[in-house]
Amino acid sequence: MFYIVASVGFLITALTILPMFAPFFYAIGKDPTITGRVPLWRQAVHVMSTSHTFTGYGFGMFWRDRSAVARMHTAFRRNSFMGTMTTGCHNVLLEFWLNVGLFGVASYFVALLWSMSGARRMTEQQYAFSASFLLWFLIMGLTERSMSTYEYQTLFLFLTMGVGCNKQAPERNRRNYRRQIGQNAESIDTE
């Protein structure tokens, strides 16, 4: 739940609240657009809200569609870096939205929540693996894209979800087991 709230909250904050603090960021020598990512994110939201909103362009296909990329680049000057070189959203959720639409993003969140719902029954090692990877994936995914077919982050995300779905075998209580054996032996002796 933390992963979902933090990912969505970061995007909302970056697109709405962060620009209000531009004078502060400029005063400390920082860029409030997170090195040009905020305008790119605004354009991605605009492009996706006008077409393919719910279904996306297909996994890994947005940046191969010339007309879709041209629509993304219309917000930038031709001689700017993003007007000629952009090939990624630099945010996992926006990149995922471009590829699989809102239905896919919702399915991703549901699958993540369902697989991690059993965190209480995980062993300590399984929980440490899952929590550490999801935290790393969250932090990296805020400003970088990683949900692609050729990167190991996607593989590790599925491994983490698999660990979350893994049901633990119940541990046998040896005292109860011995008590049952003793009761069985007594019932045999009385017969």
Short mmCIF file of N, CA and C in Angstrom, two decimals:
data_model
loop_
_atom_site.label_atom_id
_atom_site.label_comp_id
_atom_site.label_asym_id
_atom_site.label_seq_id
_atom_site.Cartn_x
_atom_site.Cartn_y
_atom_site.Cartn_z
N MET A 1 0.83 -1.18 0.00
CA MET A 1 0.00 0.00 0.00
C MET A 1 0.88 1.25 0.00
N PHE A 2 1.96 1.21 0.78
CA PHE A 2 2.89 2.34 0.83
C PHE A 2 3.45 2.64 -0.55
N TYR A 3 3.82 1.58 -1.29
CA TYR A 3 4.38 1.74 -2.63
C TYR A 3 3.41 2.49 -3.54
N ILE A 4 2.16 2.10 -3.52
CA ILE A 4 1.16 2.71 -4.40
C ILE A 4 0.92 4.17 -4.00
N VAL A 5 0.73 4.41 -2.73
CA VAL A 5 0.46 5.77 -2.26
C VAL A 5 1.65 6.69 -2.55
N ALA A 6 2.86 6.21 -2.29
CA ALA A 6 4.05 7.03 -2.52
C ALA A 6 4.26 7.31 -4.01
N SER A 7 4.04 6.32 -4.86
CA SER A 7 4.22 6.52 -6.30
C SER A 7 3.23 7.53 -6.86
N VAL A 8 1.97 7.36 -6.54
CA VAL A 8 0.93 8.26 -7.03
C VAL A 8 1.08 9.64 -6.37
N GLY A 9 1.35 9.67 -5.08
CA GLY A 9 1.51 10.93 -4.37
C GLY A 9 2.68 11.74 -4.89
N PHE A 10 3.77 11.07 -5.24
CA PHE A 10 4.93 11.77 -5.79
C PHE A 10 4.57 12.46 -7.10
N LEU A 11 3.87 11.75 -7.98
CA LEU A 11 3.48 12.36 -9.26
C LEU A 11 2.58 13.56 -9.05
N ILE A 12 1.61 13.44 -8.18
CA ILE A 12 0.69 14.55 -7.91
C ILE A 12 1.46 15.73 -7.33
N THR A 13 2.36 15.46 -6.40
CA THR A 13 3.16 16.52 -5.79
C THR A 13 4.06 17.19 -6.82
N ALA A 14 4.73 16.39 -7.64
CA ALA A 14 5.65 16.94 -8.63
C ALA A 14 4.93 17.78 -9.68
N LEU A 15 3.71 17.40 -10.03
CA LEU A 15 2.99 18.13 -11.08
C LEU A 15 2.23 19.33 -10.55
N THR A 16 1.89 19.36 -9.27
CA THR A 16 1.06 20.45 -8.75
C THR A 16 1.76 21.32 -7.71
N ILE A 17 2.38 20.72 -6.72
CA ILE A 17 2.92 21.48 -5.60
C ILE A 17 4.36 21.94 -5.84
N LEU A 18 5.18 21.10 -6.44
CA LEU A 18 6.60 21.42 -6.65
C LEU A 18 6.82 22.73 -7.40
N PRO A 19 6.06 23.04 -8.45
CA PRO A 19 6.28 24.33 -9.15
C PRO A 19 6.08 25.56 -8.26
N MET A 20 5.27 25.45 -7.22
CA MET A 20 5.05 26.59 -6.33
C MET A 20 6.31 26.94 -5.53
N PHE A 21 7.21 25.98 -5.37
CA PHE A 21 8.43 26.21 -4.61
C PHE A 21 9.63 26.50 -5.51
N ALA A 22 9.38 26.90 -6.76
CA ALA A 22 10.46 27.18 -7.71
C ALA A 22 11.46 28.21 -7.20
N PRO A 23 11.01 29.34 -6.59
CA PRO A 23 12.01 30.30 -6.09
C PRO A 23 12.95 29.70 -5.04
N PHE A 24 12.41 28.85 -4.18
CA PHE A 24 13.24 28.20 -3.18
C PHE A 24 14.27 27.29 -3.83
N PHE A 25 13.84 26.48 -4.79
CA PHE A 25 14.77 25.57 -5.46
C PHE A 25 15.84 26.33 -6.23
N TYR A 26 15.46 27.42 -6.91
CA TYR A 26 16.45 28.23 -7.63
C TYR A 26 17.44 28.86 -6.65
N ALA A 27 16.96 29.25 -5.45
CA ALA A 27 17.84 29.87 -4.46
C ALA A 27 18.91 28.91 -3.97
N ILE A 28 18.60 27.62 -3.92
CA ILE A 28 19.60 26.65 -3.47
C ILE A 28 20.31 25.98 -4.64
N GLY A 29 20.07 26.49 -5.84
CA GLY A 29 20.78 25.98 -7.02
C GLY A 29 20.23 24.69 -7.60
N LYS A 30 18.97 24.41 -7.36
CA LYS A 30 18.34 23.19 -7.88
C LYS A 30 17.27 23.54 -8.91
N ASP A 31 16.93 22.57 -9.72
CA ASP A 31 15.91 22.74 -10.74
C ASP A 31 14.58 22.18 -10.24
N PRO A 32 13.53 22.99 -10.15
CA PRO A 32 12.25 22.48 -9.65
C PRO A 32 11.55 21.54 -10.61
N THR A 33 12.04 21.44 -11.85
CA THR A 33 11.42 20.54 -12.82
C THR A 33 12.08 19.16 -12.80
N ILE A 34 12.93 18.90 -11.81
CA ILE A 34 13.65 17.62 -11.68
C ILE A 34 14.34 17.30 -13.00
N THR A 35 15.20 18.21 -13.41
CA THR A 35 15.99 18.13 -14.64
C THR A 35 15.10 17.93 -15.87
N GLY A 36 14.05 18.70 -15.95
CA GLY A 36 13.18 18.68 -17.11
C GLY A 36 12.14 17.57 -17.12
N ARG A 37 12.06 16.80 -16.07
CA ARG A 37 11.11 15.68 -16.06
C ARG A 37 9.66 16.14 -15.88
N VAL A 38 9.42 17.18 -15.10
CA VAL A 38 8.05 17.62 -14.84
C VAL A 38 7.34 18.03 -16.13
N PRO A 39 7.96 18.83 -17.03
CA PRO A 39 7.28 19.12 -18.30
C PRO A 39 7.02 17.85 -19.14
N LEU A 40 7.95 16.92 -19.09
CA LEU A 40 7.77 15.66 -19.80
C LEU A 40 6.59 14.89 -19.22
N TRP A 41 6.47 14.86 -17.90
CA TRP A 41 5.36 14.16 -17.25
C TRP A 41 4.03 14.82 -17.57
N ARG A 42 4.02 16.16 -17.59
CA ARG A 42 2.78 16.86 -17.96
C ARG A 42 2.36 16.51 -19.38
N GLN A 43 3.32 16.46 -20.27
CA GLN A 43 3.00 16.12 -21.66
C GLN A 43 2.54 14.67 -21.77
N ALA A 44 3.12 13.78 -21.02
CA ALA A 44 2.69 12.37 -21.05
C ALA A 44 1.25 12.25 -20.55
N VAL A 45 0.92 12.97 -19.49
CA VAL A 45 -0.46 12.95 -18.98
C VAL A 45 -1.40 13.52 -20.04
N HIS A 46 -0.99 14.60 -20.69
CA HIS A 46 -1.82 15.20 -21.74
C HIS A 46 -2.03 14.22 -22.91
N VAL A 47 -0.96 13.62 -23.37
CA VAL A 47 -1.05 12.68 -24.51
C VAL A 47 -1.95 11.50 -24.14
N MET A 48 -1.76 10.94 -22.95
CA MET A 48 -2.54 9.77 -22.58
C MET A 48 -3.98 10.10 -22.22
N SER A 49 -4.25 11.31 -21.79
CA SER A 49 -5.64 11.66 -21.48
C SER A 49 -6.45 11.97 -22.72
N THR A 50 -5.79 12.17 -23.86
CA THR A 50 -6.51 12.44 -25.11
C THR A 50 -6.65 11.22 -26.01
N SER A 51 -5.82 10.20 -25.83
CA SER A 51 -5.98 8.99 -26.66
C SER A 51 -5.37 7.78 -25.96
N HIS A 52 -5.94 6.63 -26.20
CA HIS A 52 -5.47 5.36 -25.63
C HIS A 52 -5.40 5.40 -24.10
N THR A 53 -6.28 6.16 -23.48
CA THR A 53 -6.24 6.36 -22.03
C THR A 53 -6.35 5.06 -21.26
N PHE A 54 -7.28 4.22 -21.63
CA PHE A 54 -7.55 3.01 -20.84
C PHE A 54 -6.79 1.79 -21.33
N THR A 55 -6.39 1.75 -22.58
CA THR A 55 -5.74 0.55 -23.10
C THR A 55 -4.26 0.73 -23.41
N GLY A 56 -3.77 1.95 -23.51
CA GLY A 56 -2.37 2.19 -23.82
C GLY A 56 -2.03 1.82 -25.25
N TYR A 57 -0.76 1.82 -25.56
CA TYR A 57 -0.29 1.55 -26.91
C TYR A 57 0.24 0.13 -27.08
N GLY A 58 0.25 -0.63 -26.03
CA GLY A 58 0.82 -1.98 -26.07
C GLY A 58 2.15 -1.98 -25.34
N PHE A 59 2.46 -3.08 -24.67
CA PHE A 59 3.65 -3.12 -23.83
C PHE A 59 4.91 -2.90 -24.65
N GLY A 60 5.63 -1.83 -24.33
CA GLY A 60 6.86 -1.48 -25.04
C GLY A 60 6.66 -0.87 -26.41
N MET A 61 5.43 -0.50 -26.76
CA MET A 61 5.16 -0.04 -28.12
C MET A 61 4.99 1.47 -28.26
N PHE A 62 4.79 2.21 -27.18
CA PHE A 62 4.56 3.65 -27.32
C PHE A 62 5.72 4.33 -28.04
N TRP A 63 6.93 4.06 -27.62
CA TRP A 63 8.09 4.75 -28.18
C TRP A 63 8.48 4.23 -29.56
N ARG A 64 7.79 3.22 -30.05
CA ARG A 64 8.01 2.74 -31.42
C ARG A 64 6.99 3.30 -32.40
N ASP A 65 5.95 3.90 -31.87
CA ASP A 65 4.89 4.50 -32.69
C ASP A 65 5.27 5.94 -32.98
N ARG A 66 5.62 6.23 -34.25
CA ARG A 66 6.11 7.56 -34.63
C ARG A 66 5.09 8.66 -34.35
N SER A 67 3.83 8.39 -34.60
CA SER A 67 2.82 9.42 -34.36
C SER A 67 2.65 9.70 -32.87
N ALA A 68 2.75 8.68 -32.03
CA ALA A 68 2.64 8.87 -30.59
C ALA A 68 3.83 9.68 -30.06
N VAL A 69 5.02 9.35 -30.52
CA VAL A 69 6.22 10.08 -30.10
C VAL A 69 6.14 11.52 -30.59
N ALA A 70 5.63 11.73 -31.81
CA ALA A 70 5.48 13.09 -32.34
C ALA A 70 4.53 13.90 -31.45
N ARG A 71 3.45 13.27 -30.98
CA ARG A 71 2.54 13.96 -30.08
C ARG A 71 3.22 14.31 -28.77
N MET A 72 4.09 13.46 -28.30
CA MET A 72 4.83 13.73 -27.07
C MET A 72 5.78 14.91 -27.28
N HIS A 73 6.39 14.99 -28.44
CA HIS A 73 7.40 16.01 -28.71
C HIS A 73 6.80 17.37 -29.08
N THR A 74 5.50 17.46 -29.32
CA THR A 74 4.91 18.75 -29.70
C THR A 74 4.99 19.78 -28.58
N ALA A 75 5.18 19.38 -27.36
CA ALA A 75 5.26 20.33 -26.25
C ALA A 75 6.64 20.97 -26.13
N PHE A 76 7.61 20.49 -26.87
CA PHE A 76 8.97 20.98 -26.74
C PHE A 76 9.44 21.61 -28.04
N ARG A 77 10.35 22.57 -27.93
CA ARG A 77 10.91 23.18 -29.13
C ARG A 77 11.72 22.15 -29.90
N ARG A 78 11.79 22.33 -31.18
CA ARG A 78 12.50 21.38 -32.04
C ARG A 78 13.97 21.25 -31.67
N ASN A 79 14.60 22.37 -31.27
CA ASN A 79 16.03 22.32 -30.97
C ASN A 79 16.32 22.00 -29.50
N SER A 80 15.29 21.69 -28.72
CA SER A 80 15.52 21.32 -27.33
C SER A 80 15.87 19.85 -27.23
N PHE A 81 16.47 19.48 -26.12
CA PHE A 81 16.85 18.08 -25.90
C PHE A 81 15.63 17.17 -25.96
N MET A 82 14.55 17.56 -25.29
CA MET A 82 13.37 16.70 -25.26
C MET A 82 12.59 16.75 -26.57
N GLY A 83 12.86 17.74 -27.41
CA GLY A 83 12.20 17.78 -28.70
C GLY A 83 12.76 16.78 -29.69
N THR A 84 13.93 16.26 -29.41
CA THR A 84 14.55 15.34 -30.36
C THR A 84 14.97 14.01 -29.75
N MET A 85 15.15 13.93 -28.44
CA MET A 85 15.78 12.76 -27.86
C MET A 85 14.92 11.94 -26.91
N THR A 86 13.76 12.39 -26.53
CA THR A 86 12.99 11.70 -25.51
C THR A 86 12.56 10.32 -25.97
N THR A 87 12.92 9.31 -25.20
CA THR A 87 12.47 7.95 -25.50
C THR A 87 12.00 7.24 -24.24
N GLY A 88 11.64 8.00 -23.23
CA GLY A 88 11.15 7.40 -22.00
C GLY A 88 10.56 8.46 -21.10
N CYS A 89 9.65 8.06 -20.24
CA CYS A 89 8.97 8.99 -19.35
C CYS A 89 9.73 9.29 -18.07
N HIS A 90 10.69 8.48 -17.72
CA HIS A 90 11.44 8.65 -16.49
C HIS A 90 10.54 8.62 -15.26
N ASN A 91 9.54 7.77 -15.31
CA ASN A 91 8.67 7.48 -14.18
C ASN A 91 7.98 6.16 -14.48
N VAL A 92 8.07 5.22 -13.57
CA VAL A 92 7.53 3.88 -13.81
C VAL A 92 6.03 3.91 -14.10
N LEU A 93 5.26 4.64 -13.29
CA LEU A 93 3.82 4.63 -13.49
C LEU A 93 3.41 5.28 -14.81
N LEU A 94 4.04 6.39 -15.16
CA LEU A 94 3.69 7.02 -16.44
C LEU A 94 4.12 6.16 -17.62
N GLU A 95 5.28 5.57 -17.51
CA GLU A 95 5.74 4.67 -18.58
C GLU A 95 4.79 3.48 -18.74
N PHE A 96 4.36 2.95 -17.61
CA PHE A 96 3.43 1.83 -17.62
C PHE A 96 2.09 2.27 -18.21
N TRP A 97 1.64 3.48 -17.88
CA TRP A 97 0.39 4.01 -18.43
C TRP A 97 0.48 4.14 -19.94
N LEU A 98 1.61 4.63 -20.46
CA LEU A 98 1.79 4.73 -21.91
C LEU A 98 1.66 3.36 -22.57
N ASN A 99 2.18 2.35 -21.92
CA ASN A 99 2.23 1.02 -22.52
C ASN A 99 0.93 0.24 -22.38
N VAL A 100 0.34 0.22 -21.19
CA VAL A 100 -0.80 -0.67 -20.97
C VAL A 100 -2.07 0.06 -20.54
N GLY A 101 -2.05 1.37 -20.45
CA GLY A 101 -3.25 2.14 -20.14
C GLY A 101 -3.64 2.04 -18.67
N LEU A 102 -4.74 2.70 -18.35
CA LEU A 102 -5.21 2.71 -16.96
C LEU A 102 -5.68 1.34 -16.50
N PHE A 103 -6.23 0.53 -17.43
CA PHE A 103 -6.62 -0.83 -17.05
C PHE A 103 -5.40 -1.63 -16.61
N GLY A 104 -4.30 -1.49 -17.33
CA GLY A 104 -3.07 -2.19 -16.98
C GLY A 104 -2.47 -1.70 -15.68
N VAL A 105 -2.49 -0.37 -15.46
CA VAL A 105 -1.96 0.18 -14.21
C VAL A 105 -2.80 -0.31 -13.03
N ALA A 106 -4.13 -0.31 -13.20
CA ALA A 106 -5.01 -0.80 -12.13
C ALA A 106 -4.75 -2.28 -11.88
N SER A 107 -4.58 -3.07 -12.93
CA SER A 107 -4.28 -4.50 -12.78
C SER A 107 -2.95 -4.70 -12.06
N TYR A 108 -1.97 -3.89 -12.38
CA TYR A 108 -0.66 -3.95 -11.73
C TYR A 108 -0.80 -3.68 -10.24
N PHE A 109 -1.55 -2.65 -9.87
CA PHE A 109 -1.75 -2.34 -8.46
C PHE A 109 -2.50 -3.46 -7.74
N VAL A 110 -3.52 -4.00 -8.37
CA VAL A 110 -4.28 -5.09 -7.74
C VAL A 110 -3.39 -6.31 -7.55
N ALA A 111 -2.61 -6.66 -8.57
CA ALA A 111 -1.72 -7.83 -8.46
C ALA A 111 -0.67 -7.61 -7.38
N LEU A 112 -0.14 -6.40 -7.30
CA LEU A 112 0.85 -6.10 -6.28
C LEU A 112 0.25 -6.19 -4.87
N LEU A 113 -0.93 -5.61 -4.70
CA LEU A 113 -1.59 -5.67 -3.39
C LEU A 113 -1.96 -7.10 -3.02
N TRP A 114 -2.48 -7.85 -3.98
CA TRP A 114 -2.88 -9.23 -3.70
C TRP A 114 -1.67 -10.09 -3.33
N SER A 115 -0.59 -9.93 -4.08
CA SER A 115 0.58 -10.77 -3.80
C SER A 115 1.24 -10.40 -2.47
N MET A 116 1.18 -9.14 -2.10
CA MET A 116 1.81 -8.71 -0.85
C MET A 116 0.85 -8.77 0.34
N SER A 117 -0.38 -9.19 0.12
CA SER A 117 -1.34 -9.27 1.23
C SER A 117 -0.95 -10.32 2.25
N GLY A 118 -0.13 -11.26 1.85
CA GLY A 118 0.30 -12.32 2.76
C GLY A 118 1.62 -12.02 3.45
N ALA A 119 1.96 -10.75 3.59
CA ALA A 119 3.25 -10.40 4.19
C ALA A 119 3.38 -10.92 5.62
N ARG A 120 2.29 -11.06 6.31
CA ARG A 120 2.35 -11.54 7.70
C ARG A 120 2.78 -13.00 7.79
N ARG A 121 2.51 -13.76 6.75
CA ARG A 121 2.87 -15.17 6.81
C ARG A 121 4.24 -15.46 6.19
N MET A 122 4.92 -14.40 5.72
CA MET A 122 6.26 -14.58 5.15
C MET A 122 7.27 -14.84 6.26
N THR A 123 8.30 -15.57 5.90
CA THR A 123 9.41 -15.70 6.83
C THR A 123 10.15 -14.37 6.86
N GLU A 124 11.03 -14.22 7.83
CA GLU A 124 11.76 -12.96 7.96
C GLU A 124 12.62 -12.69 6.72
N GLN A 125 13.23 -13.71 6.17
CA GLN A 125 14.07 -13.55 4.98
C GLN A 125 13.23 -13.15 3.77
N GLN A 126 12.08 -13.77 3.61
CA GLN A 126 11.22 -13.43 2.48
C GLN A 126 10.71 -12.00 2.59
N TYR A 127 10.34 -11.60 3.81
CA TYR A 127 9.85 -10.24 4.01
C TYR A 127 10.96 -9.23 3.74
N ALA A 128 12.17 -9.51 4.22
CA ALA A 128 13.30 -8.60 4.01
C ALA A 128 13.59 -8.45 2.52
N PHE A 129 13.56 -9.55 1.77
CA PHE A 129 13.79 -9.50 0.32
C PHE A 129 12.70 -8.67 -0.35
N SER A 130 11.45 -8.96 -0.06
CA SER A 130 10.34 -8.27 -0.70
C SER A 130 10.32 -6.78 -0.36
N ALA A 131 10.46 -6.47 0.91
CA ALA A 131 10.40 -5.07 1.33
C ALA A 131 11.57 -4.27 0.79
N SER A 132 12.76 -4.84 0.81
CA SER A 132 13.93 -4.09 0.32
C SER A 132 13.84 -3.87 -1.19
N PHE A 133 13.39 -4.88 -1.94
CA PHE A 133 13.28 -4.67 -3.38
C PHE A 133 12.18 -3.67 -3.71
N LEU A 134 11.02 -3.75 -3.06
CA LEU A 134 9.94 -2.80 -3.35
C LEU A 134 10.33 -1.38 -2.98
N LEU A 135 11.08 -1.20 -1.90
CA LEU A 135 11.54 0.14 -1.53
C LEU A 135 12.51 0.66 -2.58
N TRP A 136 13.45 -0.16 -3.00
CA TRP A 136 14.39 0.25 -4.05
C TRP A 136 13.65 0.55 -5.35
N PHE A 137 12.70 -0.31 -5.71
CA PHE A 137 11.94 -0.14 -6.95
C PHE A 137 11.12 1.16 -6.89
N LEU A 138 10.57 1.48 -5.73
CA LEU A 138 9.82 2.72 -5.56
C LEU A 138 10.73 3.92 -5.77
N ILE A 139 11.85 3.96 -5.09
CA ILE A 139 12.74 5.12 -5.17
C ILE A 139 13.29 5.28 -6.58
N MET A 140 13.74 4.21 -7.19
CA MET A 140 14.27 4.29 -8.54
C MET A 140 13.17 4.62 -9.54
N GLY A 141 11.98 4.11 -9.33
CA GLY A 141 10.90 4.30 -10.29
C GLY A 141 10.28 5.68 -10.29
N LEU A 142 10.58 6.49 -9.27
CA LEU A 142 10.01 7.84 -9.25
C LEU A 142 10.56 8.70 -10.37
N THR A 143 11.84 8.57 -10.69
CA THR A 143 12.43 9.41 -11.72
C THR A 143 13.11 8.64 -12.84
N GLU A 144 13.00 7.35 -12.85
CA GLU A 144 13.57 6.53 -13.92
C GLU A 144 12.52 5.52 -14.39
N ARG A 145 12.66 5.06 -15.59
CA ARG A 145 11.74 4.03 -16.07
C ARG A 145 12.41 2.67 -15.94
N SER A 146 11.64 1.68 -15.60
CA SER A 146 12.26 0.37 -15.44
C SER A 146 11.35 -0.78 -15.82
N MET A 147 10.10 -0.53 -16.13
CA MET A 147 9.18 -1.61 -16.48
C MET A 147 9.29 -1.93 -17.97
N SER A 148 10.41 -2.47 -18.37
CA SER A 148 10.57 -2.84 -19.78
C SER A 148 10.88 -4.32 -19.88
N THR A 149 10.82 -4.82 -21.07
CA THR A 149 10.97 -6.26 -21.28
C THR A 149 12.41 -6.72 -21.18
N TYR A 150 13.36 -5.82 -21.24
CA TYR A 150 14.75 -6.23 -21.31
C TYR A 150 15.55 -5.86 -20.06
N GLU A 151 14.90 -5.52 -18.97
CA GLU A 151 15.62 -5.14 -17.77
C GLU A 151 15.30 -6.12 -16.64
N TYR A 152 16.25 -6.29 -15.76
CA TYR A 152 16.10 -7.24 -14.66
C TYR A 152 15.15 -6.75 -13.57
N GLN A 153 14.86 -5.44 -13.52
CA GLN A 153 13.95 -4.95 -12.49
C GLN A 153 12.58 -5.60 -12.62
N THR A 154 12.12 -5.78 -13.84
CA THR A 154 10.82 -6.41 -14.05
C THR A 154 10.85 -7.86 -13.57
N LEU A 155 11.92 -8.57 -13.86
CA LEU A 155 12.07 -9.95 -13.40
C LEU A 155 12.04 -10.00 -11.87
N PHE A 156 12.80 -9.11 -11.23
CA PHE A 156 12.82 -9.11 -9.77
C PHE A 156 11.49 -8.68 -9.18
N LEU A 157 10.74 -7.82 -9.87
CA LEU A 157 9.41 -7.46 -9.39
C LEU A 157 8.52 -8.70 -9.38
N PHE A 158 8.57 -9.49 -10.45
CA PHE A 158 7.77 -10.71 -10.49
C PHE A 158 8.25 -11.74 -9.47
N LEU A 159 9.55 -11.81 -9.23
CA LEU A 159 10.06 -12.70 -8.18
C LEU A 159 9.55 -12.26 -6.81
N THR A 160 9.55 -10.96 -6.57
CA THR A 160 9.05 -10.43 -5.30
C THR A 160 7.58 -10.75 -5.13
N MET A 161 6.81 -10.58 -6.19
CA MET A 161 5.39 -10.89 -6.11
C MET A 161 5.18 -12.39 -5.91
N GLY A 162 6.03 -13.20 -6.52
CA GLY A 162 5.95 -14.65 -6.32
C GLY A 162 6.25 -15.05 -4.89
N VAL A 163 7.25 -14.40 -4.29
CA VAL A 163 7.56 -14.67 -2.89
C VAL A 163 6.37 -14.30 -2.02
N GLY A 164 5.70 -13.19 -2.37
CA GLY A 164 4.53 -12.79 -1.61
C GLY A 164 3.38 -13.77 -1.73
N CYS A 165 3.27 -14.43 -2.87
CA CYS A 165 2.18 -15.39 -3.09
C CYS A 165 2.49 -16.76 -2.50
N ASN A 166 3.75 -17.02 -2.18
CA ASN A 166 4.16 -18.31 -1.67
C ASN A 166 3.52 -18.57 -0.31
N LYS A 167 2.80 -19.67 -0.20
CA LYS A 167 2.19 -20.04 1.08
C LYS A 167 3.17 -20.87 1.87
N GLN A 168 3.32 -20.52 3.12
CA GLN A 168 4.23 -21.26 4.00
C GLN A 168 3.56 -22.54 4.48
N ALA A 169 4.35 -23.59 4.53
CA ALA A 169 3.85 -24.85 5.09
C ALA A 169 3.72 -24.66 6.60
N PRO A 170 2.63 -25.12 7.18
CA PRO A 170 2.48 -24.95 8.63
C PRO A 170 3.52 -25.79 9.37
N GLU A 171 4.08 -25.19 10.39
CA GLU A 171 5.06 -25.92 11.19
C GLU A 171 4.33 -26.89 12.10
N ARG A 172 4.85 -28.07 12.22
CA ARG A 172 4.24 -29.06 13.10
C ARG A 172 4.60 -28.74 14.54
N ASN A 173 3.63 -28.79 15.35
CA ASN A 173 3.86 -28.61 16.77
C ASN A 173 4.23 -29.97 17.34
N ARG A 174 5.46 -30.12 17.73
CA ARG A 174 5.96 -31.43 18.14
C ARG A 174 5.25 -31.97 19.37
N ARG A 175 4.88 -31.07 20.29
CA ARG A 175 4.18 -31.55 21.49
C ARG A 175 2.84 -32.16 21.12
N ASN A 176 2.08 -31.47 20.27
CA ASN A 176 0.79 -32.01 19.84
C ASN A 176 0.97 -33.30 19.07
N TYR A 177 2.00 -33.37 18.25
CA TYR A 177 2.27 -34.56 17.48
C TYR A 177 2.59 -35.73 18.42
N ARG A 178 3.44 -35.47 19.43
CA ARG A 178 3.78 -36.52 20.40
C ARG A 178 2.56 -36.91 21.22
N ARG A 179 1.73 -35.93 21.57
CA ARG A 179 0.52 -36.22 22.34
C ARG A 179 -0.40 -37.11 21.51
N GLN A 180 -0.52 -36.83 20.21
CA GLN A 180 -1.37 -37.66 19.35
C GLN A 180 -0.83 -39.08 19.26
N ILE A 181 0.47 -39.18 19.14
CA ILE A 181 1.08 -40.52 19.08
C ILE A 181 0.81 -41.27 20.38
N GLY A 182 0.96 -40.56 21.50
CA GLY A 182 0.70 -41.18 22.81
C GLY A 182 -0.76 -41.62 22.95
N GLN A 183 -1.69 -40.78 22.48
CA GLN A 183 -3.12 -41.14 22.56
C GLN A 183 -3.41 -42.32 21.66
N ASN A 184 -2.81 -42.35 20.48
CA ASN A 184 -3.01 -43.47 19.58
C ASN A 184 -2.47 -44.76 20.18
N ALA A 185 -1.32 -44.65 20.85
CA ALA A 185 -0.72 -45.84 21.47
C ALA A 185 -1.58 -46.33 22.62
N GLU A 186 -2.16 -45.41 23.43
CA GLU A 186 -3.05 -45.81 24.52
C GLU A 186 -4.29 -46.47 24.00
N SER A 187 -4.86 -45.95 22.89
CA SER A 187 -6.09 -46.55 22.37
C SER A 187 -5.80 -47.95 21.82
N ILE A 188 -4.61 -48.18 21.30
CA ILE A 188 -4.24 -49.50 20.81
C ILE A 188 -4.07 -50.47 21.99
N ASP A 189 -3.46 -49.97 23.09
CA ASP A 189 -3.26 -50.80 24.26
C ASP A 189 -4.59 -51.19 24.90
N THR A 190 -5.58 -50.33 24.93
CA THR A 190 -6.86 -50.64 25.55
C THR A 190 -7.69 -51.58 24.71
N GLU A 191 -7.42 -51.64 23.46
CA GLU A 191 -8.21 -52.53 22.60
C GLU A 191 -7.71 -53.89 22.81
#
